[in-house]
PDB file of C-alpha atoms in Angstrom:
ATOM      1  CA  UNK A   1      69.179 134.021 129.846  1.00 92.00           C
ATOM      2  CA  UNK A   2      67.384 133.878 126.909  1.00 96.00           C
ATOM      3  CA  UNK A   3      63.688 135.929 125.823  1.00 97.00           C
ATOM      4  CA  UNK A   4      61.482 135.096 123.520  1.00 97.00           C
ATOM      5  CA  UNK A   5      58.377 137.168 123.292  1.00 97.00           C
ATOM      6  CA  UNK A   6      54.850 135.862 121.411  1.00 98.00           C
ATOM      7  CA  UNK A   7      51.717 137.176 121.396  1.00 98.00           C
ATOM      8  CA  UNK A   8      51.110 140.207 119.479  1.00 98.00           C
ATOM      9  CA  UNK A   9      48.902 141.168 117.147  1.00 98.00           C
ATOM     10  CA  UNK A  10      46.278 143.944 115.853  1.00 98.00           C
ATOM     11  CA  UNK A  11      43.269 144.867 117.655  1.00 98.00           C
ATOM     12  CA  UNK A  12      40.754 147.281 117.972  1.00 98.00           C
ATOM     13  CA  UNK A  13      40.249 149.889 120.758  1.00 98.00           C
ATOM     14  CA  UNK A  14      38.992 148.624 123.594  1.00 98.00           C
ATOM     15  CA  UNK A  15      40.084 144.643 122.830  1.00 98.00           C
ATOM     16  CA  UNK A  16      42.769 142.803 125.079  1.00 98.00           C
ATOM     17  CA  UNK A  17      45.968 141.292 124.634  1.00 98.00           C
ATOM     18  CA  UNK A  18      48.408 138.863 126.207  1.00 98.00           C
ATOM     19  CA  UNK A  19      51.405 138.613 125.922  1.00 98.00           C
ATOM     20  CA  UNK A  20      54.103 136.222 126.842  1.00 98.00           C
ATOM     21  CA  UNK A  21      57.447 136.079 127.071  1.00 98.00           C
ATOM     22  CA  UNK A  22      59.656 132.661 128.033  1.00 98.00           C
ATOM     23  CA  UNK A  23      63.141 132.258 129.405  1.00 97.00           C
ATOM     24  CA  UNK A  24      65.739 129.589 128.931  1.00 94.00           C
ATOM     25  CA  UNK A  25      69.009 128.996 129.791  1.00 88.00           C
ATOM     26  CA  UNK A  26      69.495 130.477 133.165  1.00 83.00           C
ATOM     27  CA  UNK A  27      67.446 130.444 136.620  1.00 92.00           C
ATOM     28  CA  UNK A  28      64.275 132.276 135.808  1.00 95.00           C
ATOM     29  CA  UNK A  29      63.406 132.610 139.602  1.00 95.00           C
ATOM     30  CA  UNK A  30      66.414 134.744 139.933  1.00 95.00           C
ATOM     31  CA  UNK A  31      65.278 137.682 137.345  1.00 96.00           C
ATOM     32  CA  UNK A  32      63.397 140.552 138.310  1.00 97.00           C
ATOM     33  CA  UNK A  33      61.210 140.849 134.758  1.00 97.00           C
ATOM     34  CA  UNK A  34      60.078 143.887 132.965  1.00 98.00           C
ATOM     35  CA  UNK A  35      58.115 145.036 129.837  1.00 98.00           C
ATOM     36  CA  UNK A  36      58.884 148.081 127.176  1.00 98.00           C
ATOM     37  CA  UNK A  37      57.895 149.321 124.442  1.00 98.00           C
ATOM     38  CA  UNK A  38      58.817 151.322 121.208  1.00 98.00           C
ATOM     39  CA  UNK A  39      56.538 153.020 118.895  1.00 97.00           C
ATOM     40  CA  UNK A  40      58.257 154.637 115.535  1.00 94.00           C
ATOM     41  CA  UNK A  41      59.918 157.502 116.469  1.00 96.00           C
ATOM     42  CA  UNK A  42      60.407 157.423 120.346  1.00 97.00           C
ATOM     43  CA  UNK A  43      62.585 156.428 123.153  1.00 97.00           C
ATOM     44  CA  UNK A  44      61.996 152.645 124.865  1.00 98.00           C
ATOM     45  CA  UNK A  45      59.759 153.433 127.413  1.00 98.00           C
ATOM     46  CA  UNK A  46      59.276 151.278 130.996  1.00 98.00           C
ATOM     47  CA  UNK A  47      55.516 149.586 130.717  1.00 98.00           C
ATOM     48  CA  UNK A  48      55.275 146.954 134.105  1.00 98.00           C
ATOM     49  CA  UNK A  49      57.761 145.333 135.802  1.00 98.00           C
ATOM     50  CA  UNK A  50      57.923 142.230 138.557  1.00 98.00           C
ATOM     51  CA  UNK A  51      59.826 140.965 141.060  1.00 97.00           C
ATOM     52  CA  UNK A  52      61.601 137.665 141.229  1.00 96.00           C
ATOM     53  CA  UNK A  53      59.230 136.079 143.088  1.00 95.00           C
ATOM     54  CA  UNK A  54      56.075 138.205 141.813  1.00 96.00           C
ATOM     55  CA  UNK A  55      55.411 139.392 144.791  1.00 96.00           C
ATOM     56  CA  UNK A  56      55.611 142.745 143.491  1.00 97.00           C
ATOM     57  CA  UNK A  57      54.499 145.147 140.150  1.00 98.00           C
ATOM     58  CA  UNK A  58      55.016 148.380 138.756  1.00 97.00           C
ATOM     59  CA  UNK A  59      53.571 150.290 135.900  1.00 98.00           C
ATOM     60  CA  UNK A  60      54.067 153.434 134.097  1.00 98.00           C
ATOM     61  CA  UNK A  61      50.919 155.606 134.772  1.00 98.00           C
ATOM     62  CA  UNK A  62      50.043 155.121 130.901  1.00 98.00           C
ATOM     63  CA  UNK A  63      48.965 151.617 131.545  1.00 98.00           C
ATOM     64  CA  UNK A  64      47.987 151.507 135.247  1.00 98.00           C
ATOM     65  CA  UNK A  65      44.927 150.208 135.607  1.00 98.00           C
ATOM     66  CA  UNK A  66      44.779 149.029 131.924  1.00 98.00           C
ATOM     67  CA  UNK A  67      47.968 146.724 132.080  1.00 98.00           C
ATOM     68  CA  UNK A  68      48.638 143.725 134.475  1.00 98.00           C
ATOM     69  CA  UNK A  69      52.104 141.720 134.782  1.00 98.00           C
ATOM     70  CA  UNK A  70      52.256 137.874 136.046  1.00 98.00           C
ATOM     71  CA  UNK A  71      54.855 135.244 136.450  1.00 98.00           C
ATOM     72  CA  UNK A  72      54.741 131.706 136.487  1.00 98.00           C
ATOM     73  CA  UNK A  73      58.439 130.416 137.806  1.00 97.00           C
ATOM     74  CA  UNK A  74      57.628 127.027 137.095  1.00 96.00           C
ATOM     75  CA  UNK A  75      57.097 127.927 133.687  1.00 97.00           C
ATOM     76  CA  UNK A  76      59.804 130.354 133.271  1.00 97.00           C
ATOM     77  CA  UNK A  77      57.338 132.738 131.685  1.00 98.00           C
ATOM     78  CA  UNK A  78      56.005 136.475 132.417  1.00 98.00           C
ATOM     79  CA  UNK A  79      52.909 137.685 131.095  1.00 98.00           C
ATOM     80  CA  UNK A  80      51.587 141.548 130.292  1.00 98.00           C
ATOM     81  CA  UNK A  81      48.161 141.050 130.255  1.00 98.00           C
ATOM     82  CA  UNK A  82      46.902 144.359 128.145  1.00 98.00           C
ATOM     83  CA  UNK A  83      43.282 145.443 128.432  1.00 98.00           C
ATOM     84  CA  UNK A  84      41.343 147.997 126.985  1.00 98.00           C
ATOM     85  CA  UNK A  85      44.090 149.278 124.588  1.00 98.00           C
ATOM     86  CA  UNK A  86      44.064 151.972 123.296  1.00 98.00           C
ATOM     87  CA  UNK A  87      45.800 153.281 119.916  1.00 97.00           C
ATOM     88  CA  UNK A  88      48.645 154.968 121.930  1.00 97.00           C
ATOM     89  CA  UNK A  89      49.738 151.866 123.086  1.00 98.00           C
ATOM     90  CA  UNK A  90      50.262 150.409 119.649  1.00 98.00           C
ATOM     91  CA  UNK A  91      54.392 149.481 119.351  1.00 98.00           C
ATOM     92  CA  UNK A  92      56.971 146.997 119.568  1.00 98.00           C
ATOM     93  CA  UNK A  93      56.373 145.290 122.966  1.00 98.00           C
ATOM     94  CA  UNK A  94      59.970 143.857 124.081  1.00 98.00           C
ATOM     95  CA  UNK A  95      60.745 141.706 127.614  1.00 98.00           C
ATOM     96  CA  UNK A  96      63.934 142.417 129.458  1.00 98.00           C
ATOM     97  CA  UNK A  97      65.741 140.462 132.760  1.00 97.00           C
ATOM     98  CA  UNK A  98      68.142 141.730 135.446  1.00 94.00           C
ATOM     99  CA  UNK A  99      69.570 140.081 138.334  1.00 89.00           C
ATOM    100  CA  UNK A 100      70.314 143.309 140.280  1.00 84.00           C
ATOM    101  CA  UNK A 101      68.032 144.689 143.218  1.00 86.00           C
ATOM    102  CA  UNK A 102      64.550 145.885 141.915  1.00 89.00           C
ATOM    103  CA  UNK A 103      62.910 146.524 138.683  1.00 89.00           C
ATOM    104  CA  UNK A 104      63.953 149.521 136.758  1.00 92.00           C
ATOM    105  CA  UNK A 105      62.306 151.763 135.164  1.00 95.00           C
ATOM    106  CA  UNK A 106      65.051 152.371 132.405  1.00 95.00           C
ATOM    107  CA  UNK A 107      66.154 149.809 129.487  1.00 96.00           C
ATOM    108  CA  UNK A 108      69.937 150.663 130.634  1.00 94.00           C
ATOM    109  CA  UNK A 109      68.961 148.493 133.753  1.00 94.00           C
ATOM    110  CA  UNK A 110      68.259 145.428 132.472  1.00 95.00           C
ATOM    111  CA  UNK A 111      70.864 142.989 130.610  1.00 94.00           C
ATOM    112  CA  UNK A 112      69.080 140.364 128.613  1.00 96.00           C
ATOM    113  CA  UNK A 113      65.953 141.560 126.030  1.00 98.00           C
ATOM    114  CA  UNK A 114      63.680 139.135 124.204  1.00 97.00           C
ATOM    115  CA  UNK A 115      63.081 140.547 120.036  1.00 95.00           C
ATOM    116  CA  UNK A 116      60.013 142.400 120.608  1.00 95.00           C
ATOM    117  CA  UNK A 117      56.141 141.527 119.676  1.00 98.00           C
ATOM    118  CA  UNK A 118      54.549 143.841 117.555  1.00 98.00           C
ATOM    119  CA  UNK A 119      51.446 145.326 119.327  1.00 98.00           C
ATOM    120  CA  UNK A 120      48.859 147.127 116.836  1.00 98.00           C
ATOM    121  CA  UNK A 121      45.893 148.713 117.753  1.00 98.00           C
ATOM    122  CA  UNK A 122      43.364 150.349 115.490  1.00 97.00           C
ATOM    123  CA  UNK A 123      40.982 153.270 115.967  1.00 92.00           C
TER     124      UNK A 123
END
């Protein structure tokens, strides 16, 4: 499957974000879906993740209650709808798919990554 990721951009503190990333090639429906990030410096760290159907999410505690993923199968697109950012989240936003059981929580896990969406915010 293929990932393409759109939607970043620089904000301030406080603003919202959306990003989305679209799959080709393969049966979307069958990929459980998650979201990462790099900032300069650091590991790729787990942000949300979804089931194939969407029926479930997970965050890292950075961006729980902040953070929400979505899915839309019939569009073969997940969203990570960012609110009230913060300057620590500022980084390299990538999407990732994996056939296998659950989202992970660790980029070894998944198989096929989108190029990353830069995500600036300011102070």
């Amino acid at each position: 499957v293929q990932l393409q990721a759109s939607g970043g951009g620089l904000v301030q503190t406080g603003d919202s974000l959306r990003l989305s990333c679209a799959a080709s090639g393969r049966t979307f429906s069958n990929y459980n879906m998650g979201w990462f990030r790099q900032a300069p410096g650091k590991e790729r760290e787990f942000v949300a993740g979804i089931t194939r159907s969407g029926g479930a999410t997970y965050f890292a505690d950075s961006v729980k209650g902040r953070f929400t993923i979505s899915r839309d199968n019939a569009k073969n697109t997940v969203y990570l709808q960012m609110d009230s950012l913060k300057p620590e989240d500022t980084a390299v936003y990538y999407c990732a798919a994996d056939r296998v059981g659950l989202p992970q929580r660790v980029p070894s896990a998944y198989n096929y990554w989108g190029q990353g969406t830069q995500v600036t915010v300011s102070s």
